[in-house]
Coordinates of C-alpha atoms in Angstrom, one line a residue:
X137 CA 7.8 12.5 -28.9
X138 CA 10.0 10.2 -26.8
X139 CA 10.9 7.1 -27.8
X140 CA 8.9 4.3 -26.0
X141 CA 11.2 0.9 -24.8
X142 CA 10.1 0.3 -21.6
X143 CA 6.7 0.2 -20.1
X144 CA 4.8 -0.1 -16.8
X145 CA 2.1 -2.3 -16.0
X146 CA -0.1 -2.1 -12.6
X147 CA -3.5 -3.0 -11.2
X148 CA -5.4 -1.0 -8.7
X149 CA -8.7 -0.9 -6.9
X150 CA -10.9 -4.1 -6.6
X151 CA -10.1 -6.6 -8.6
X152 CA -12.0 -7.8 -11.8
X153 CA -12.4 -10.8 -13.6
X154 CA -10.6 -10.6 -16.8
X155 CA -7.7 -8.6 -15.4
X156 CA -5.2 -11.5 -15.8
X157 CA -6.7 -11.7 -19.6
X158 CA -5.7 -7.5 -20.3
X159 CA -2.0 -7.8 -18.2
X160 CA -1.3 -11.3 -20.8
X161 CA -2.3 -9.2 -24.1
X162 CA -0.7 -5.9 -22.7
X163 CA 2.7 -7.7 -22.4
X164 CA 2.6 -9.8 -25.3
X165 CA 2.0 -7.1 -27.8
X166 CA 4.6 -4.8 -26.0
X167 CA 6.8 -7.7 -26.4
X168 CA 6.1 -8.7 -30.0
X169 CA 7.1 -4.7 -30.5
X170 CA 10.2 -5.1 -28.6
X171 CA 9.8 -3.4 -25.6
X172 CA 10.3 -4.3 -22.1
X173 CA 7.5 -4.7 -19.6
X174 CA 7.4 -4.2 -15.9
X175 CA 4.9 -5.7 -13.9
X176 CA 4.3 -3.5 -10.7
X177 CA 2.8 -5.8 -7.7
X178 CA 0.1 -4.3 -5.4
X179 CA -0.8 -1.3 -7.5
X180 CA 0.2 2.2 -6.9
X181 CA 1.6 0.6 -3.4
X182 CA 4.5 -1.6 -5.1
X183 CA 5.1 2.0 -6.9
X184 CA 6.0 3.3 -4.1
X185 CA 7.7 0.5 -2.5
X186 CA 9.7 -0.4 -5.7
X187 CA 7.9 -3.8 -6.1
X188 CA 9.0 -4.4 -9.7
X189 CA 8.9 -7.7 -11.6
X190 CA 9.6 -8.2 -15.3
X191 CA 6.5 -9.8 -17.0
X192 CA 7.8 -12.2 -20.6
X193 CA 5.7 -14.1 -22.8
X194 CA 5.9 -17.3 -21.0
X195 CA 5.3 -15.8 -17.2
X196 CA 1.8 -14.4 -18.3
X197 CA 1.1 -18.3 -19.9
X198 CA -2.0 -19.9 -18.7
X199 CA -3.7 -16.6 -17.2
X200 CA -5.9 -15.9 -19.6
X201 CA -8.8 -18.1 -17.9
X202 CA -7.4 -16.8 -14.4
X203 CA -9.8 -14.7 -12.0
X204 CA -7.8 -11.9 -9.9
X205 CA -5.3 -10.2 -11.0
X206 CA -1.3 -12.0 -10.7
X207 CA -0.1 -8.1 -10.1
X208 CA -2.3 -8.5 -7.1
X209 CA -3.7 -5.1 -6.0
X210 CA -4.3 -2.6 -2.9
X211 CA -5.5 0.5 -1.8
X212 CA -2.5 3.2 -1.5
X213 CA -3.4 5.8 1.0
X214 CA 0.3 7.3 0.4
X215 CA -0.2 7.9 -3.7
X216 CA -2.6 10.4 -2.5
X217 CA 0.2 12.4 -1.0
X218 CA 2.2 14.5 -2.9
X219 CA 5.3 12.5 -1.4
X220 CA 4.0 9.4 -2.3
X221 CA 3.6 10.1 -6.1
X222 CA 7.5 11.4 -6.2
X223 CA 8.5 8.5 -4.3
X224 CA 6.9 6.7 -7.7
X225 CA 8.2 8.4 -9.7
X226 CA 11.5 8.0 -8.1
X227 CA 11.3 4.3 -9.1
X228 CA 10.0 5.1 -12.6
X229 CA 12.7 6.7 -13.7
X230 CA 15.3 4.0 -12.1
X231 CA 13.6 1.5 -13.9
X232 CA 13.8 3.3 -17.2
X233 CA 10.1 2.9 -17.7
X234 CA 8.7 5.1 -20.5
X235 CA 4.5 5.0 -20.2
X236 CA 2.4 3.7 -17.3
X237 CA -0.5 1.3 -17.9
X238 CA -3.1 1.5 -15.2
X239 CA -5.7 -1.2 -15.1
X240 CA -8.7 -0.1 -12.4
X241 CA -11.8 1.6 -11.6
X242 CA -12.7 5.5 -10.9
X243 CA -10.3 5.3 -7.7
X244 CA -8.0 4.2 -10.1
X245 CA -7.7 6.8 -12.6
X246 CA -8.2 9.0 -10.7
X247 CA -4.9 8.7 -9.3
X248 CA -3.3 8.3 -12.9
X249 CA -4.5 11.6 -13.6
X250 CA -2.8 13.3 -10.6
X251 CA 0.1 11.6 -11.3
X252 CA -0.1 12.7 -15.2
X253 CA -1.0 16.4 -14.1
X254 CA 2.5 16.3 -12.1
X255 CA 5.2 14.2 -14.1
X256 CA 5.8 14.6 -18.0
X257 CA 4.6 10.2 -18.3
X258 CA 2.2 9.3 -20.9
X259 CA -0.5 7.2 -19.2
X260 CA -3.4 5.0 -20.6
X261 CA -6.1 3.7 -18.5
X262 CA -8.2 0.2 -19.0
X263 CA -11.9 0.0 -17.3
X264 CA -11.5 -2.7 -15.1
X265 CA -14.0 -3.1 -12.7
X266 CA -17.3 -4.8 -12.5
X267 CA -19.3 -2.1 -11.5
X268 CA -19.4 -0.6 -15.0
X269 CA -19.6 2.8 -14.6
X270 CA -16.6 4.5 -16.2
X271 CA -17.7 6.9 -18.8
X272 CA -17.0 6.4 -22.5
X273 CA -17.2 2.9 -22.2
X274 CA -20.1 0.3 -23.0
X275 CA -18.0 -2.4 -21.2
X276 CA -15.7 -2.3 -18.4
X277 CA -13.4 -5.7 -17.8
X278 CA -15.2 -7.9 -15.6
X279 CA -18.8 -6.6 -15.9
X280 CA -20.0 -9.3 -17.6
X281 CA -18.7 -12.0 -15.2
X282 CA -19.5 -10.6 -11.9
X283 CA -23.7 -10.2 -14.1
X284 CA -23.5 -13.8 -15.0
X285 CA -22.7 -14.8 -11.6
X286 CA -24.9 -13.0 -9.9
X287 CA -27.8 -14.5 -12.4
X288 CA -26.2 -17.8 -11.5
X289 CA -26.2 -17.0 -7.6
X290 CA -30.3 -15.5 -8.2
X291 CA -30.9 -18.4 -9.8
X292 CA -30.5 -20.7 -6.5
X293 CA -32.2 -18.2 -4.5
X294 CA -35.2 -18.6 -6.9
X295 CA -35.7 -22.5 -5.8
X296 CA -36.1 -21.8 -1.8
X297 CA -37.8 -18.5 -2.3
X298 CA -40.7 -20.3 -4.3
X299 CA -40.6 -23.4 -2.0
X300 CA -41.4 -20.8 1.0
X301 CA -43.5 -18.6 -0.3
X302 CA -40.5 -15.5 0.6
X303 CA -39.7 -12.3 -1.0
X304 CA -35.5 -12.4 -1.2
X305 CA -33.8 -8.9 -1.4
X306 CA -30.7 -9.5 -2.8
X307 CA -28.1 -7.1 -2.5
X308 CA -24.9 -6.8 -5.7
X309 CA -22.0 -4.4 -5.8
X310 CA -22.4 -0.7 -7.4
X311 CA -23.4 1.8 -5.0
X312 CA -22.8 4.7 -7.3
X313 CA -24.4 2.2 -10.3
X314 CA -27.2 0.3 -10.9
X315 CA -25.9 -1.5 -14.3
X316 CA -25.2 -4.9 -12.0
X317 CA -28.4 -4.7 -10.3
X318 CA -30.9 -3.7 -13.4
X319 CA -29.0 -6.2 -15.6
X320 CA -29.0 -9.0 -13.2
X321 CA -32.6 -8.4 -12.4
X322 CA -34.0 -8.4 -16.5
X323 CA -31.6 -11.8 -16.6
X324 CA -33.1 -13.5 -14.0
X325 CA -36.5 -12.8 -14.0
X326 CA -36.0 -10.7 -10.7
X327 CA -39.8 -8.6 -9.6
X328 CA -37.6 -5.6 -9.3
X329 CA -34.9 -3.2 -8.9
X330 CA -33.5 -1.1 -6.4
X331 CA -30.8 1.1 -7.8
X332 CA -29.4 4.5 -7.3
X333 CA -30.6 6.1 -10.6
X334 CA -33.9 5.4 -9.7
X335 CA -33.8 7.1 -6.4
X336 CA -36.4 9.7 -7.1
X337 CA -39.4 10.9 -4.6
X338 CA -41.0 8.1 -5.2
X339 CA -40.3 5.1 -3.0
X340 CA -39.2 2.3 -4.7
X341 CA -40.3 0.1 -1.7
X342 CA -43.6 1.1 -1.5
X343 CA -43.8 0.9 -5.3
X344 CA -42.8 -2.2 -5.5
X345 CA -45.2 -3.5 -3.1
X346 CA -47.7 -2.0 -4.8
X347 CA -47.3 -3.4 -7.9
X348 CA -44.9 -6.1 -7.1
X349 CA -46.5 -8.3 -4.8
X350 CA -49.3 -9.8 -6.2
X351 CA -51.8 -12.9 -5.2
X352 CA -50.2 -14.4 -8.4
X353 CA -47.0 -14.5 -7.3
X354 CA -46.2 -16.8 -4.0
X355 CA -42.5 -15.4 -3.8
X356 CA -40.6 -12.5 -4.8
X357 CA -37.0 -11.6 -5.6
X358 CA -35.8 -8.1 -5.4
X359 CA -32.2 -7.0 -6.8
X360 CA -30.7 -4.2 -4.6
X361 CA -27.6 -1.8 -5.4
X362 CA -25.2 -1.9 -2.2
X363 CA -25.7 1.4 -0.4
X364 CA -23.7 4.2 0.3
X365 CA -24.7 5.0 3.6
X366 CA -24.9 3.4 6.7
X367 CA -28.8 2.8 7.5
X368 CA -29.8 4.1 4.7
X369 CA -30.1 1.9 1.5
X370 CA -29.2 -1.9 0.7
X371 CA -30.8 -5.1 1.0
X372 CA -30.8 -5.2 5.0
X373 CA -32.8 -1.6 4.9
X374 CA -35.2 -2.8 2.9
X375 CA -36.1 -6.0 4.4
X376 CA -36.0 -4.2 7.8
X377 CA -38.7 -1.7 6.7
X378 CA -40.9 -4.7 5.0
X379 CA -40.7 -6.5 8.8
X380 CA -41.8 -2.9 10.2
X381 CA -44.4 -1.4 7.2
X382 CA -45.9 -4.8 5.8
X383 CA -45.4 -7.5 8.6
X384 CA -47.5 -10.0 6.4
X385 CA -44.8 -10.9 4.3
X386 CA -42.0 -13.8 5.4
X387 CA -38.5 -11.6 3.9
X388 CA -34.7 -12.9 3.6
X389 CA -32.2 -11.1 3.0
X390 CA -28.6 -12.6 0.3
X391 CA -25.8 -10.5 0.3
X392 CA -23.4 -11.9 -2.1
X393 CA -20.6 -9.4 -1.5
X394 CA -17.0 -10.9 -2.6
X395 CA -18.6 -13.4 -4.3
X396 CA -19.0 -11.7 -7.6
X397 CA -15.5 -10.7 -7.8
X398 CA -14.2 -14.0 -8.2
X399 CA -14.5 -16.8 -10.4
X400 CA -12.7 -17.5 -14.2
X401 CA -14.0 -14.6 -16.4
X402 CA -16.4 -15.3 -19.7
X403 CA -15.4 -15.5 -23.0
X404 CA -16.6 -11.7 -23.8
X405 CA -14.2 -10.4 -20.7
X406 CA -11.6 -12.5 -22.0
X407 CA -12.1 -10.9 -25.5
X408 CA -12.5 -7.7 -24.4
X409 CA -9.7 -7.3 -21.9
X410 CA -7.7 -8.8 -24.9
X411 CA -8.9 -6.2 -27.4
X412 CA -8.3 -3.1 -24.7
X413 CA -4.8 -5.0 -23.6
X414 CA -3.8 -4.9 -27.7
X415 CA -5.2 -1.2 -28.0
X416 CA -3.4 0.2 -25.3
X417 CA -0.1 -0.5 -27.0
X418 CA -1.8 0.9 -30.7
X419 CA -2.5 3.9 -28.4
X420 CA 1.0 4.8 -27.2
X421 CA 2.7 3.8 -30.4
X422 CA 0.0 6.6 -31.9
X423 CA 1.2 9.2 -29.2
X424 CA -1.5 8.7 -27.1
X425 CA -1.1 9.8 -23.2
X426 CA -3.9 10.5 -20.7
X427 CA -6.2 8.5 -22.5
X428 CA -8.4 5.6 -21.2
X429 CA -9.1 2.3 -23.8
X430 CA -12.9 2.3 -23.9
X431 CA -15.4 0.2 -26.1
X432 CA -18.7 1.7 -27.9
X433 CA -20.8 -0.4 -30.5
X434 CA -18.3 -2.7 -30.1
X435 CA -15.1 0.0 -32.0
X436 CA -12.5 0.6 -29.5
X437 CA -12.0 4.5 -28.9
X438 CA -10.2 6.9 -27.0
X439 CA -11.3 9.0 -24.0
X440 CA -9.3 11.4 -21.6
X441 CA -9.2 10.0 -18.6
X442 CA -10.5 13.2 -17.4
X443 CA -14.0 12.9 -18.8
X444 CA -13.9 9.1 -18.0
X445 CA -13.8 9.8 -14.4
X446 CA -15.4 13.0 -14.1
X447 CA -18.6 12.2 -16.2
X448 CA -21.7 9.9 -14.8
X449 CA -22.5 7.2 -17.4
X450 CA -25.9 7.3 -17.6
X451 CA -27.9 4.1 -16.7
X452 CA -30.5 3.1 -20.0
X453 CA -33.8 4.0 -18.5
X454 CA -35.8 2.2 -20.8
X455 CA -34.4 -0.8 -18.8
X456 CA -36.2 0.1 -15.9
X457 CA -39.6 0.2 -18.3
X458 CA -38.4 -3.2 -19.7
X459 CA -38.0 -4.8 -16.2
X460 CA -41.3 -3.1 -14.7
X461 CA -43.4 -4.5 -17.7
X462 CA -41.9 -8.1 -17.9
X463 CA -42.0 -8.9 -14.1
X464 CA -46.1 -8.6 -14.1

């Protein structure tokens, strides 16, 4: 096994609250074990284009409450190409960096694996998004700061929707996951949930008005996963169809969007990024490679990055019952 002295440090995809937290604790324990850290700016992009910086104790000071991430990030069409990756790795080896750190989503690690698959580098993913969907994970970094907002943000709408007598559809991030949308939607009190796990031959719309929409209730607030197609799905589909199918009701759409990406992540994203940040350097001092840091029952663990981004993680269903019961 190689001797590890230099390392690699990038984030990818959208950012996440907490990223800031994980690049701070990633360097600092690399450094307290007297390696050398490169930060690489604008993902798998500054990869390519050699966009190096060296990250020391004091430069990742006072980011720990920061939202964002200081690497900044971006989508890399070229690190899908087969040139792109050697281009990388090109600049990997000039820099004499040992193991690559890849902080991200799916998108993310995906690409780490294709890079892994082709050059002998020992990689270790860290969940950050705040979609919370990586397999093998409980907790990805910045899940729980994009829910709170979003409870915060549903909170507001709560106030004009019962002052007019509205139903609000709401749309959050995670079009490929509902755990934004049925999480948010328990925490704020929300009449239901649209999300992709529940998209079964029944019609959530029509169940909802159903059972939903009740002389009791002068307004309601429905939580919608963004949509994958065009037309098809999201808050602005559903209201549409409520204008069209049940005219009697007064409907506003919210579409928070960027909104709950931003903002100075919790304590327990702070923790956690910390705690995957620390374990990532335990990992490759272990021999670990191809492996992403995930959390479950609150014990760090190990999982190939294969399964983690192969693998649907599977939404708790008895949520759904617990949301459909207390919104009566």
């Amino acid at each position: 096994m190689k001797t590890i002295r230099t390392i690699g440090v990038l984030t990818s995809g959208g950012d996440a609250p907490g990223m800031n937290a994980c690049i701070r604790a990633i360097t600092r324990s690399a450094v307290y074990n007297g390696w050398k850290v490169y930060g690489i700016l604008r993902g798998y992009e500054g990869l390519i284009n050699d966009e190096f910086v060296e990250l020391t104790t004091e430069k990742v000071s006072g980011t720990i409450q920061k939202g964002g991430t200081i690497l900044k990030t971006a989508r890399s069409k070229a690190f899908m190409t087969e040139e792109g990756r050697a281009k990388a790795y090109e600049n990997i080896v000039s820099h004499g960096i040992d193991a690559l750190l890849v902080i991200g989503g799916n998108g993310s690690l995906s690409g780490a694996q294709a890079f892994a698959r082709e050059y002998d580098i020992p990689i270790v993913g860290l969940p950050g998004t705040i979609d919370n969907d990586l397999y093998g994970t409980d907790l990805t970094i910045g899940y729980d700061t994009a829910l709170n907002t979003i409870v915060e943000c549903v909170d507001k709408i709560r106030d004009t929707a019962s002052s007019h007598d509205r139903i609000f559809f709401v749309e959050v991030m995670g079009r490929d996951a509902g755990f934004l949308a049925q999480n948010s939607a328990i925490a704020a009190g929300a009449e239901a949930a649209i999300i992709p796990e529940d998209q079964t031959d029944v019609d959530q719309l029509a169940q909802f008005i159903s059972r939903g929409v009740r002389k009791s209730k002068n307004s309601s607030i429905v939580i919608v996963s963004e949509s994958k197609s065009e037309g098809h799905g999201g808050a602005m589909y559903y209201a549409e169809r409520v204008r069209n199918e049940y005219p009697e009701y007064d409907v506003r759409v919210t579409i928070l969007g960027h909104l709950q990406r931003g903002g100075t992540p919790t304590a327990s994203d702070r923790i956690l990024a910390s705690r995957m940040g620390y374990a990532s350097i335990e990992a490759l001092q272990e021999g670990q490679r191809n492996i992403m840091i995930g959390i479950q029952n609150d014990e760090i663990v190990y999982v190939p990055i294969s399964k983690a981004i192969k693998k649907d993680k599977p939404i708790d269903k008895e949520l759904i019952n617990v949301l459909s019961v207390l919104s009566i």
